[in-house]
Coordinates of C-alpha atoms and ligand atoms in Angstrom, one line a residue:
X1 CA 0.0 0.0 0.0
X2 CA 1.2 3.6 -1.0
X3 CA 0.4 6.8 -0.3
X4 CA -2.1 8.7 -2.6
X5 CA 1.4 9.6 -5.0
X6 CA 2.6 5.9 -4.4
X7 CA 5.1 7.3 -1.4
X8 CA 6.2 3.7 -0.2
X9 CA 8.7 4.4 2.2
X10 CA 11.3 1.8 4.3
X11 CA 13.9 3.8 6.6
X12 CA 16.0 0.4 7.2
X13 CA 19.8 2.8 7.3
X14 CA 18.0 4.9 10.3
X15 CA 17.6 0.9 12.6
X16 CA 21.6 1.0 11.9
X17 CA 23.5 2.4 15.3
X18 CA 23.2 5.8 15.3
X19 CA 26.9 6.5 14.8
X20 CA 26.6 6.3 11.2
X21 CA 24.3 8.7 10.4
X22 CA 22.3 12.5 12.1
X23 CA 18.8 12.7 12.0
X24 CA 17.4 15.8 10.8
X25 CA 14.9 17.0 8.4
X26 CA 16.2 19.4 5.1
X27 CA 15.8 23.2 5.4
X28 CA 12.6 24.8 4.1
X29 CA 14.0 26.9 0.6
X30 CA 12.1 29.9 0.5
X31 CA 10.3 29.4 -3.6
X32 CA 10.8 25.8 -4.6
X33 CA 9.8 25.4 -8.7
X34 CA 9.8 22.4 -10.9
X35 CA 12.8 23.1 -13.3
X36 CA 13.3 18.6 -14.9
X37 CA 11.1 15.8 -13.7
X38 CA 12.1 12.2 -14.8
X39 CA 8.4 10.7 -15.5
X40 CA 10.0 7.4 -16.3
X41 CA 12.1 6.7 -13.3
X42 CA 8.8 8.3 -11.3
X43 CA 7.0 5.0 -13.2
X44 CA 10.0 3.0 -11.9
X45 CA 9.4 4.3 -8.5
X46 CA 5.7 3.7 -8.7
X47 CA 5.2 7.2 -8.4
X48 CA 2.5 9.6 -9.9
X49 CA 4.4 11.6 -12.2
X50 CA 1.9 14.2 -12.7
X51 CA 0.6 15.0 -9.2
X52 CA 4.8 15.1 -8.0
X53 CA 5.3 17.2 -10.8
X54 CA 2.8 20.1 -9.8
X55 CA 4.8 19.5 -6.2
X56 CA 8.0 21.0 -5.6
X57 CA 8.0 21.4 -2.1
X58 CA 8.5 17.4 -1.7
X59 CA 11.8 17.9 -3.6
X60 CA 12.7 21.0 -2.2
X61 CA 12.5 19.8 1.3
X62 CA 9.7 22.1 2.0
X63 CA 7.0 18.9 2.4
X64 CA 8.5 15.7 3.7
X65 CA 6.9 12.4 1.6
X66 CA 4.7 10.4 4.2
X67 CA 7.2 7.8 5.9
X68 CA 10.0 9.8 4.9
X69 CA 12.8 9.7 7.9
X70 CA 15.5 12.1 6.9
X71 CA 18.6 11.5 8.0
X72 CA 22.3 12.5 6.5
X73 CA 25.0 9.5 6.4
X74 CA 28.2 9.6 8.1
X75 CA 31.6 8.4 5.9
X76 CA 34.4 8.6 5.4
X77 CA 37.0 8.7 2.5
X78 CA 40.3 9.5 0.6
X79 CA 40.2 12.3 -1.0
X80 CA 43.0 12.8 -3.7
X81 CA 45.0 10.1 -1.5
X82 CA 44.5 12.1 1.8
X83 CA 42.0 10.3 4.9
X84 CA 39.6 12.8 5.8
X85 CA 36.1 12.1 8.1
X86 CA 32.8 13.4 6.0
X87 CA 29.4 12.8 5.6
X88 CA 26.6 14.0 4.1
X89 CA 27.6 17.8 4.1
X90 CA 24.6 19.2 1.6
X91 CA 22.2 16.2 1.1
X92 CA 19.5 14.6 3.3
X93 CA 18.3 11.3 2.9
X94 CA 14.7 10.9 3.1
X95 CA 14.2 7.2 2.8
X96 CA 13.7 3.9 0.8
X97 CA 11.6 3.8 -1.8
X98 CA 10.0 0.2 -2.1
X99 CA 8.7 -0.4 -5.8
X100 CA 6.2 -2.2 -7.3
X101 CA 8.8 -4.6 -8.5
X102 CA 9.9 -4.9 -5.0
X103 CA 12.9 -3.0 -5.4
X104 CA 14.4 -0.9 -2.6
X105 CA 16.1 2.6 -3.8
X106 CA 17.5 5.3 -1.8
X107 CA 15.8 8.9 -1.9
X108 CA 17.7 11.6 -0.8
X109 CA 17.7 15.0 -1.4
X110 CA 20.8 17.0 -2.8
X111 CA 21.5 20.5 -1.9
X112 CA 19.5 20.5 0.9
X113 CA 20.9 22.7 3.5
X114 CA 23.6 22.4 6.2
X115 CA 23.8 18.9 8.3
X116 CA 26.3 18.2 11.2
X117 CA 28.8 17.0 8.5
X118 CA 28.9 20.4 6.6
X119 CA 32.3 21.8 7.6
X120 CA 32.6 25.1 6.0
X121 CA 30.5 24.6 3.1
X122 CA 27.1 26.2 3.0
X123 CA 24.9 22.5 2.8
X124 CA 23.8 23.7 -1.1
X125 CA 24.2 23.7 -4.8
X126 CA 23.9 25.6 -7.6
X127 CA 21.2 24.9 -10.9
X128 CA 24.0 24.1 -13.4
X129 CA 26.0 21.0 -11.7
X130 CA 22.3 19.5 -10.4
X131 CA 21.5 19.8 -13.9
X132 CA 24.4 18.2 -15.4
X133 CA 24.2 15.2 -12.7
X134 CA 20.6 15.2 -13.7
X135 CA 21.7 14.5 -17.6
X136 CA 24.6 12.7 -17.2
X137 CA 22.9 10.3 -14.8
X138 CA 20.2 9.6 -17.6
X139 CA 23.3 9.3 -20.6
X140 CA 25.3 6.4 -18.3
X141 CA 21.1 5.1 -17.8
X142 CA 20.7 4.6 -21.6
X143 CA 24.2 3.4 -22.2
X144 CA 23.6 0.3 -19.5
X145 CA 25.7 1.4 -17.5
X146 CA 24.8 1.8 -13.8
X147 CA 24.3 4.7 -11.9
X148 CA 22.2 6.4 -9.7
X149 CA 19.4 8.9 -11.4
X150 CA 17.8 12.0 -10.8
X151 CA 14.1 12.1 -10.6
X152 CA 13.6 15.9 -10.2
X153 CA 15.6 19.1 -10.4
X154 CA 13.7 22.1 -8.4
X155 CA 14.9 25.9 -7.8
X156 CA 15.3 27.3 -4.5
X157 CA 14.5 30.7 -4.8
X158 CA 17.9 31.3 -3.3
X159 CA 20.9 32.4 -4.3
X160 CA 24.1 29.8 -3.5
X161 CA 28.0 32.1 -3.4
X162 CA 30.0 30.0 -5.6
X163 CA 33.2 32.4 -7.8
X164 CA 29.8 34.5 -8.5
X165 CA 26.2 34.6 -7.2
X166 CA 24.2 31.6 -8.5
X167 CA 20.6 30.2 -8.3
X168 CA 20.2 27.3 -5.9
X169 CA 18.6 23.8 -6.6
X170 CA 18.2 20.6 -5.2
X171 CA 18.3 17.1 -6.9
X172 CA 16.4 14.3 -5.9
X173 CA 19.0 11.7 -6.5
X174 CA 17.6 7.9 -6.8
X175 CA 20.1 5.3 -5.8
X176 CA 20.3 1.5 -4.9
X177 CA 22.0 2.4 -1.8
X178 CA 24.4 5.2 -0.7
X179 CA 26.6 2.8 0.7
X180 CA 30.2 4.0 -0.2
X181 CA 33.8 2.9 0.2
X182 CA 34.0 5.8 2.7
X183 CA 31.1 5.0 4.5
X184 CA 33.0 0.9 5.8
X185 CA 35.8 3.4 6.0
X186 CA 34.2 5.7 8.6
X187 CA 33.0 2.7 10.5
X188 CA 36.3 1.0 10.8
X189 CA 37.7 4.4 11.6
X190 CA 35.1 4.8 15.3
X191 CA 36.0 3.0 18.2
X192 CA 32.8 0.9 18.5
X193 CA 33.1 -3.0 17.4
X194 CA 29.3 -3.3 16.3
X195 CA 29.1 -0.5 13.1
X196 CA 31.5 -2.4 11.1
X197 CA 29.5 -5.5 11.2
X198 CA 25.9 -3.7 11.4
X199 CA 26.9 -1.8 8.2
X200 CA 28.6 -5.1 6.4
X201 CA 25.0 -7.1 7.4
X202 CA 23.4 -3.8 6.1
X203 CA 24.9 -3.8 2.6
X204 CA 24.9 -7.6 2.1
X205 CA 21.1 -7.5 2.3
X206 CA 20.7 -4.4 0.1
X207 CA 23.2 -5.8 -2.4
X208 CA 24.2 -9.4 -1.9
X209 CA 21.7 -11.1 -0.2
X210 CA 22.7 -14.2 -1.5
X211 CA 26.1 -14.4 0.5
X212 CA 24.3 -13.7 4.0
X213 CA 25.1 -16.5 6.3
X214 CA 28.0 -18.2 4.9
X215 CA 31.6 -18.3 5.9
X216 CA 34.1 -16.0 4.8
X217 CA 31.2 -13.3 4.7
X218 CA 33.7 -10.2 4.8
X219 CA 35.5 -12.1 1.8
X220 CA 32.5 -13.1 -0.3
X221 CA 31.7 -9.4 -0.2
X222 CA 34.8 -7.8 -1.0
X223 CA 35.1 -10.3 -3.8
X224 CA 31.7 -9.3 -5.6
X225 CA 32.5 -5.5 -4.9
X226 CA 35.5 -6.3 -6.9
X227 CA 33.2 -7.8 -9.6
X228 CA 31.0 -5.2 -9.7
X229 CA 33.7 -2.0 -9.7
X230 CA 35.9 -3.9 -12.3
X231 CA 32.5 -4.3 -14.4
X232 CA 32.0 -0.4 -13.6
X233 CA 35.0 1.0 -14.7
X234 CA 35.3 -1.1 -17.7
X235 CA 32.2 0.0 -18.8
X236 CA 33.7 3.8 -18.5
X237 CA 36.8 2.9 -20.1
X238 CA 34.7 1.8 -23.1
X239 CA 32.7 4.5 -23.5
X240 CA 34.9 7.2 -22.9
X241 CA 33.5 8.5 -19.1
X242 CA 36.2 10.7 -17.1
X243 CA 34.4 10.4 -13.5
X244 CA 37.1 13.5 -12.4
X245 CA 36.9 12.6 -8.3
X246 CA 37.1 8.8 -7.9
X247 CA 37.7 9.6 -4.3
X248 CA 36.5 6.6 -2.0
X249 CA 33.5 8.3 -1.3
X250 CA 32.3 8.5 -4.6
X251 CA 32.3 4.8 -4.8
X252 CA 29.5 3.2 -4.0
X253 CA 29.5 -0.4 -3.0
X254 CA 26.7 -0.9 -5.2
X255 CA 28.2 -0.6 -8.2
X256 CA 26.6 2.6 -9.6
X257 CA 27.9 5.0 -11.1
X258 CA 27.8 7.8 -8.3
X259 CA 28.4 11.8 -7.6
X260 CA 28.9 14.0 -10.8
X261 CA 30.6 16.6 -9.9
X262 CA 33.7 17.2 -12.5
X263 CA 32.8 14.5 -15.1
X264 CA 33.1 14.2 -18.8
X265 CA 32.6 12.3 -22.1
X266 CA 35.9 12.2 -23.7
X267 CA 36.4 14.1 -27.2
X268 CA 39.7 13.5 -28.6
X269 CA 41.0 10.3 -27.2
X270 CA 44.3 10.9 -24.8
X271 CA 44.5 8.7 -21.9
X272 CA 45.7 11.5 -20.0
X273 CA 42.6 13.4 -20.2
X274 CA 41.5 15.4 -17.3
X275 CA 38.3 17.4 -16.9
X276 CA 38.5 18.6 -13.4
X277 CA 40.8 21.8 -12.5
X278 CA 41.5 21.0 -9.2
X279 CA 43.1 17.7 -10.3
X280 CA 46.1 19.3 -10.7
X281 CA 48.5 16.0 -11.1
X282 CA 45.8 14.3 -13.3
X283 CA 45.0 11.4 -10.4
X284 CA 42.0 11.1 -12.0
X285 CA 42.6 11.3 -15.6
X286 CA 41.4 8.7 -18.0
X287 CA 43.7 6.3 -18.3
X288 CA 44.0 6.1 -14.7
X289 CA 40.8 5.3 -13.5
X290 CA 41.1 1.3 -13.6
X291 CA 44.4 1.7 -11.2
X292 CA 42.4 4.3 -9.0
X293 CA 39.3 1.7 -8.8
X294 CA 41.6 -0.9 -7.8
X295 CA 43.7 1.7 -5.2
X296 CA 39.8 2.6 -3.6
X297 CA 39.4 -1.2 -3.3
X298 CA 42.1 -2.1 -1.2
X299 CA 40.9 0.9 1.0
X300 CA 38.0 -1.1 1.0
X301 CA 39.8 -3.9 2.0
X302 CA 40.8 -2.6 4.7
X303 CA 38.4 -1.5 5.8
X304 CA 37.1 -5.0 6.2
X305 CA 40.3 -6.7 7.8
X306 CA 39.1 -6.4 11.6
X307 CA 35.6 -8.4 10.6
X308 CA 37.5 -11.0 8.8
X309 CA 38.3 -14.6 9.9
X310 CA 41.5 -16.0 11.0
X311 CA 43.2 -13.5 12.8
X312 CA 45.1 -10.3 11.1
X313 CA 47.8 -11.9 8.9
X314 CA 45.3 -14.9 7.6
X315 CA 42.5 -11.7 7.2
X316 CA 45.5 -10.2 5.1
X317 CA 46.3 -12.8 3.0
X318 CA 42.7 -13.3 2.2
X319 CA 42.1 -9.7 0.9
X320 CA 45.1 -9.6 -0.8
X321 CA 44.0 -12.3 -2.6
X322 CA 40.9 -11.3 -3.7
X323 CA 41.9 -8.0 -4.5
X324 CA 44.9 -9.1 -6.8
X325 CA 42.0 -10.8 -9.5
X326 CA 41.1 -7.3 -10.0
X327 CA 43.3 -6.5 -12.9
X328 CA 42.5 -10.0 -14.9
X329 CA 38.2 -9.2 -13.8
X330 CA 38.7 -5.8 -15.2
X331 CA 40.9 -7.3 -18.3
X332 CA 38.3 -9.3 -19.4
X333 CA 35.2 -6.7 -19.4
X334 CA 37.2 -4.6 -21.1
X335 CA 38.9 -7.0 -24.0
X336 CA 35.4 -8.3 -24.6
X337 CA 34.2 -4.6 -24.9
X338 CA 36.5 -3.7 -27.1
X339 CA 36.3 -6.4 -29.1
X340 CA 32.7 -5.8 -29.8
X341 CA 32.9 -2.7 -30.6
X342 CA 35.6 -3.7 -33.5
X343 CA 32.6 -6.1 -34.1
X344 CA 34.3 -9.3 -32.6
X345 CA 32.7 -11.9 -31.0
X346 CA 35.9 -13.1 -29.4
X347 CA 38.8 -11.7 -27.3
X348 CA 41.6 -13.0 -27.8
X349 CA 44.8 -11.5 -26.7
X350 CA 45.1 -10.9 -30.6
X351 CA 42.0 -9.3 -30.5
X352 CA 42.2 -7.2 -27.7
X353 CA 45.8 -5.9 -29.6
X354 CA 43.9 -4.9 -32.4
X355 CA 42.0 -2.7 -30.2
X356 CA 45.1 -1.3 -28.2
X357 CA 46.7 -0.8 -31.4
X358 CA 43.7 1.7 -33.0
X359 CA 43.1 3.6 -29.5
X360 CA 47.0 4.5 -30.1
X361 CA 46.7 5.8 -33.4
X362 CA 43.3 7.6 -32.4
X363 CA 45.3 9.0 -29.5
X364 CA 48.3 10.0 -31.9
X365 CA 46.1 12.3 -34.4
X366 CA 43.9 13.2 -31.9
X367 CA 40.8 11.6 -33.3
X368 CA 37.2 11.7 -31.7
X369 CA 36.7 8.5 -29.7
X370 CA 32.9 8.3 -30.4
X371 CA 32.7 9.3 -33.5
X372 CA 35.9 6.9 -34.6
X373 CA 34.3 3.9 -33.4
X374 CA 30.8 5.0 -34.9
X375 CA 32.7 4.8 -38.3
X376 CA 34.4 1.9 -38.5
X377 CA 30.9 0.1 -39.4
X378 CA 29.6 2.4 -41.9
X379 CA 33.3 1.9 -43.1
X380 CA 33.4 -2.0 -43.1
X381 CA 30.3 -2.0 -44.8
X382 CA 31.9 0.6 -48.2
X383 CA 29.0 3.5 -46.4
X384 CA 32.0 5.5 -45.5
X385 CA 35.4 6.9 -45.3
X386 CA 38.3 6.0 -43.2
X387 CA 37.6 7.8 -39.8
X388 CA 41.3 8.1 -39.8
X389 CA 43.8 9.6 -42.9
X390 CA 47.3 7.9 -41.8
X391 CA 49.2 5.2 -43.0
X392 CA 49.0 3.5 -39.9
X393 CA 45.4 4.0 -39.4
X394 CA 45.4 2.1 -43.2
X395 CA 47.5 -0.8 -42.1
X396 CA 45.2 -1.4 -39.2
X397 CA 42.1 -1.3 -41.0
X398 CA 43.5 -3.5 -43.4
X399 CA 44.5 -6.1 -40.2
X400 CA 41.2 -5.4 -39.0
X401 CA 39.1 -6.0 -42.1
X402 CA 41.2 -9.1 -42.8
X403 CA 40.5 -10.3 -38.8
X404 CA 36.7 -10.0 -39.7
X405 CA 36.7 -11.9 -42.3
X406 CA 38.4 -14.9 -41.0
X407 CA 35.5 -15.2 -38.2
X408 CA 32.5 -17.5 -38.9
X409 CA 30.0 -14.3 -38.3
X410 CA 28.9 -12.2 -41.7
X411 CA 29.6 -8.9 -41.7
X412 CA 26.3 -7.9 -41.2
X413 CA 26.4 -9.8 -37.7
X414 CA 30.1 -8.0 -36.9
X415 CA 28.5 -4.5 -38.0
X416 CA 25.2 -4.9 -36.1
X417 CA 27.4 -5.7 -33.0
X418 CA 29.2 -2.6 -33.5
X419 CA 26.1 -1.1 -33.4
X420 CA 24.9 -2.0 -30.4
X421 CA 28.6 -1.3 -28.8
X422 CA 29.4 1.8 -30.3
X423 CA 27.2 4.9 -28.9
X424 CA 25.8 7.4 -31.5
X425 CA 25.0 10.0 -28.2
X426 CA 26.6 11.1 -25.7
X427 CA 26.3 14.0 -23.7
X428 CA 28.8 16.2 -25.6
X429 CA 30.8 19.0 -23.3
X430 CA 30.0 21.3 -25.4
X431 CA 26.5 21.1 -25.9
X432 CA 26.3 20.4 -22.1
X433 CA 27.9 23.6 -21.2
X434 CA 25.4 25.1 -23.8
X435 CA 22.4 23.4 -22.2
X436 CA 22.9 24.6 -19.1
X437 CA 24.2 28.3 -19.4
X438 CA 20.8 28.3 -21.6
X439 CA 18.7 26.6 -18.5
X440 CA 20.6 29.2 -15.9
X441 CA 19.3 31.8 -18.1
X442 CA 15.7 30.7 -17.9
X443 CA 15.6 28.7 -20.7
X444 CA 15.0 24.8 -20.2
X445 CA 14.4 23.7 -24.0
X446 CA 17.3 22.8 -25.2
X447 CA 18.7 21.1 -22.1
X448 CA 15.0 19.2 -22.5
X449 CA 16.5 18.4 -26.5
X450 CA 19.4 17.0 -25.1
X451 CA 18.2 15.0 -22.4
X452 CA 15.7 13.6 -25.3
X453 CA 18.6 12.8 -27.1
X454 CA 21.2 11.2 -24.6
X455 CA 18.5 8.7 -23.6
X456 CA 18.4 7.1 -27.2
X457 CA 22.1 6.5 -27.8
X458 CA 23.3 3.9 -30.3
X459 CA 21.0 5.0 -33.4
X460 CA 21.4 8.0 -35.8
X461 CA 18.4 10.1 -36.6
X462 CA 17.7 13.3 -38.1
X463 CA 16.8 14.6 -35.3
X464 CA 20.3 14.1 -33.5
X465 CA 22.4 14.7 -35.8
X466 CA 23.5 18.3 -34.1
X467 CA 24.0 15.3 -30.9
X468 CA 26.3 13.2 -32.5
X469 CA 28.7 15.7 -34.4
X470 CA 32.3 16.3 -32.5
X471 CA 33.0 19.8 -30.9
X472 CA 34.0 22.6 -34.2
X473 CA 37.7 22.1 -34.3
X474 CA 40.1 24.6 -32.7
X475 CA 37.2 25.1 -29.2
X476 CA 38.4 26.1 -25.7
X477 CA 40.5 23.3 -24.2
X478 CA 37.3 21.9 -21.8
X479 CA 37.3 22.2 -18.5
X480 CA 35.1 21.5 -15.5
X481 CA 35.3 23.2 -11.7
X482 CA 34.7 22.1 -8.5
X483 CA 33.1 24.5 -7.2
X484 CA 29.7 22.6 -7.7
Ligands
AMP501 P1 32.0 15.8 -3.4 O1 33.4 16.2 -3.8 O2 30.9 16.6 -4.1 O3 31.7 14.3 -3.5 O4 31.9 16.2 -1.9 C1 32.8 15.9 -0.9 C2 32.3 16.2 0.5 O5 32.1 17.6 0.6 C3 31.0 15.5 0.8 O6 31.1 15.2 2.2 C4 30.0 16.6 0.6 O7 28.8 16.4 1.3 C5 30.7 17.9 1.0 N1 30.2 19.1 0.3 C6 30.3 19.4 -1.0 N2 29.8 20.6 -1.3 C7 29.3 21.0 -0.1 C8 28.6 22.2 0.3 N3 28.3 23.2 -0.6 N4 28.2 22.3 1.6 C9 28.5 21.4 2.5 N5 29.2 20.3 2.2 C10 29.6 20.1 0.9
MG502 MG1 30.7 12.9 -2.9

């Protein structure tokens, strides 16, 4: 049974020990207004769409949801290397939405005043970064990879102090749980034996359910986190996804994709793309991120050795052997990706080469990751030019085109797998910066145009064409700030 909306609320993170989180309810904004609503995760959620829309209060803060507990989360977390003690500084979570397909998903509100764990920021945020999580949330959604979603973006009425005055918003972020790295971190941190396990039961239940009970718990779980994050990334690494702040807690032991602050869709291809300004010694640049994922899991890992069996050096040798599959688990999601989108249906180390070998001549002359890989289909099938005018690039696509004709698949097969690997869309920096600067200014319709288009990737239509073209040549050097 719901509320009249479909409100269904569970507050199972508030029955934790209080330690890990502060109750208190978000602060009342003084002229909440409906800026995006996300009608198809509200159907997800079993919400009504159209009464919530004419609401903005609920995701404002101004009108709690019936059964809604509020609390903010206590973690903790690396951040650029360096152990620091967090929490929820600007966001308030509000509940757990049980769905008419019986899933459980976190609803918490971002930007939603000051909490306990603010430190000296001012508990909000400003329209443009809600509105890019808000987009880039639904772009990783249609691309399969996971992430948490926004199901509403409302303005405050307020003014937030960023470099310059700003209008204010709060997100509605929709998550399968919160959980982070940060947050088993902040509980092995206290001196109090029962949060460790309380939160490990917590997120086995939420995430694993299947492992509850057994031996070797603490193992069992730190082995499918490592499944899931070496899925993750690999996914990103395909796709050309700069997170920009992979600090531990902005991983989340779900497996989502979590926390946009700095993030980016690569252009050009370079491995040592970096989005974010303030990551000044590009920790976090593209290339990186598989090393950083499996840095953050061994934090994890750590995390875990006091509730592991056998004493502290067995407990050691345990992790450490779970955590060294990492790079072979990651290895393989990522060969296989690449191979498909080359159109292979196997991945061998041959394969995988092939692959290597064109990302290095793309990185050499620069050339647009998407669009590359959209090509080389149109090109196997005589639709198009060489994406690439090099005499390497030629020699490759000569090795390739010879590669796909030795496997048993037609073409056709090889080129429609390509198609489903190889996105069309994605949410261009450019157009994003447009987008919002536009939205700041009042004007919601063409962010609206290219949320419409992010959330149909891997075909090409008329209408987003403007959506699948490159940046004009000789544009700013991109950039993304902090300050969000
Ligand atoms: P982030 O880099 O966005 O993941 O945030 C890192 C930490 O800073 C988290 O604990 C946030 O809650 C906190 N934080 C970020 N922005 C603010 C803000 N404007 N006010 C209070 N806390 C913030
Ligand atoms: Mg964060």
């Amino acid at each position: 049974m719901g509320d009249r909306v479909g409100w269904r609320f569970d507050n199972s993170y508030t029955r934790l020990p209080a330690a890990l989180f502060s109750r208190l309810p978000p602060q009342p904004v003084r002229a909440p207004r409906m800026v995006v609503f996300n009608d198809d995760l509200a159907a997800d959620l079993g919400l009504d769409a159209a009464a919530l829309r004419e609401a903005p209060g609920v995701f404002a803060g101004n009108a709690l949801p019936e059964g809604a507990e509020p609390i903010a989360q206590a973690y903790a977390g690396h951040q650029y290397g360096h152990f620091v003690n967090l929490g929820d500084g600007r966001a308030i979570l509000l509940g757990e939405q049980l769905t008419p397909a019986g899933r459980r998903f976190d609803i918490q509100l971002k930007g939603s005043g000051r909490t306990p764990y603010s430190r000296q920021g001012d508990g909000r945020a400003a329209l443009g970064p809600m509105l890019r999580e808000y987009v880039i949330g639904e772009a990783m959604h249609a691309l399969g990879i996971p992430t948490t979603r926004a199901l509403a973006v409302v303005t405050t009425g307020e003014t937030v102090r960023r470099e310059v005055p700003l209008p204010g918003a709060v997100l509605t972020r929709v998550a399968a749980s919160h959980i982070r790295v940060g947050t088993f971190q902040f509980a092995a941190a206290v001196d109090d034996p029962v949060l460790l396990p309380a939160l490990l039961g917590h997120a086995i239940d939420r995430h694993d359910p299947g492992l509850a009970g057994g031996a070797a718990v603490p193992q069992a779980f730190l082995d499918t986190m490592i499944a899931r994050q070496a899925a993750l990334v690999a996914r990103w690494m395909l796709v050309g996804f700069v997170h920009g702040v992979m600090n531990t807690d902005n991983c989340a032991v779900s497996g989502e994709t979590i926390d946009y602050g700095p993030c980016a869709f690569l252009d050009t291809h370079d491995p040592a793309t970096v989005f974010s300004s303030i990551d000044q010694h590009g920790r976090y640049a593209f290339g990186n991120q598989p090393a950083i994922t499996h840095w953050n899991l061994a934090r994890l890992a750590e995390a875990l050795l006091p509730v592991m069996e056998g004493g502290e050096k067995r407990a050691l040798e345990a992790a450490s052997a779970v955590l060294a599959t990492f790079p072979e688990r990651y290895g393989h999601h990522y060969r296989t990706g690449l191979c498909a989108k080359l159109g292979l249906f196997t991945a061998t180390a041959a394969d995988a080469a092939l692959g290597e070998r064109l990302l290095a001549i793309m990185a050499t002359v620069r050339a647009d990751f998407t669009a590359t890989f959209v090509a080389l289909a149109d090109m196997a099938e005589g639709r198009a030019p060489p994406p690439v005018d090099s005499a390497e690039f030629r020699a490759w696509q000569e090795d390739w085109q010879a590669r796909l004709a030795r496997q048993p698949q037609p073409l056709a097969e090889a080129t429609a797998l390509m198609r489903r690997s190889n996105p069309q869309v994605i949410p261009r920096n450019h157009l994003v910066e447009a987008a919002l600067e536009a939205a700041v200014a009042g004007d919601i319709a063409p962010f609206e145009r290219l949320v419409a288009a992010v959330r149909d990737p891997f075909v090409a239509t008329a209408a987003n064409a403007p959506f699948r073209a490159p940046p004009p040549a000789g544009g700013p050097c991109y950039k993304t700030f902090c300050g969000t």
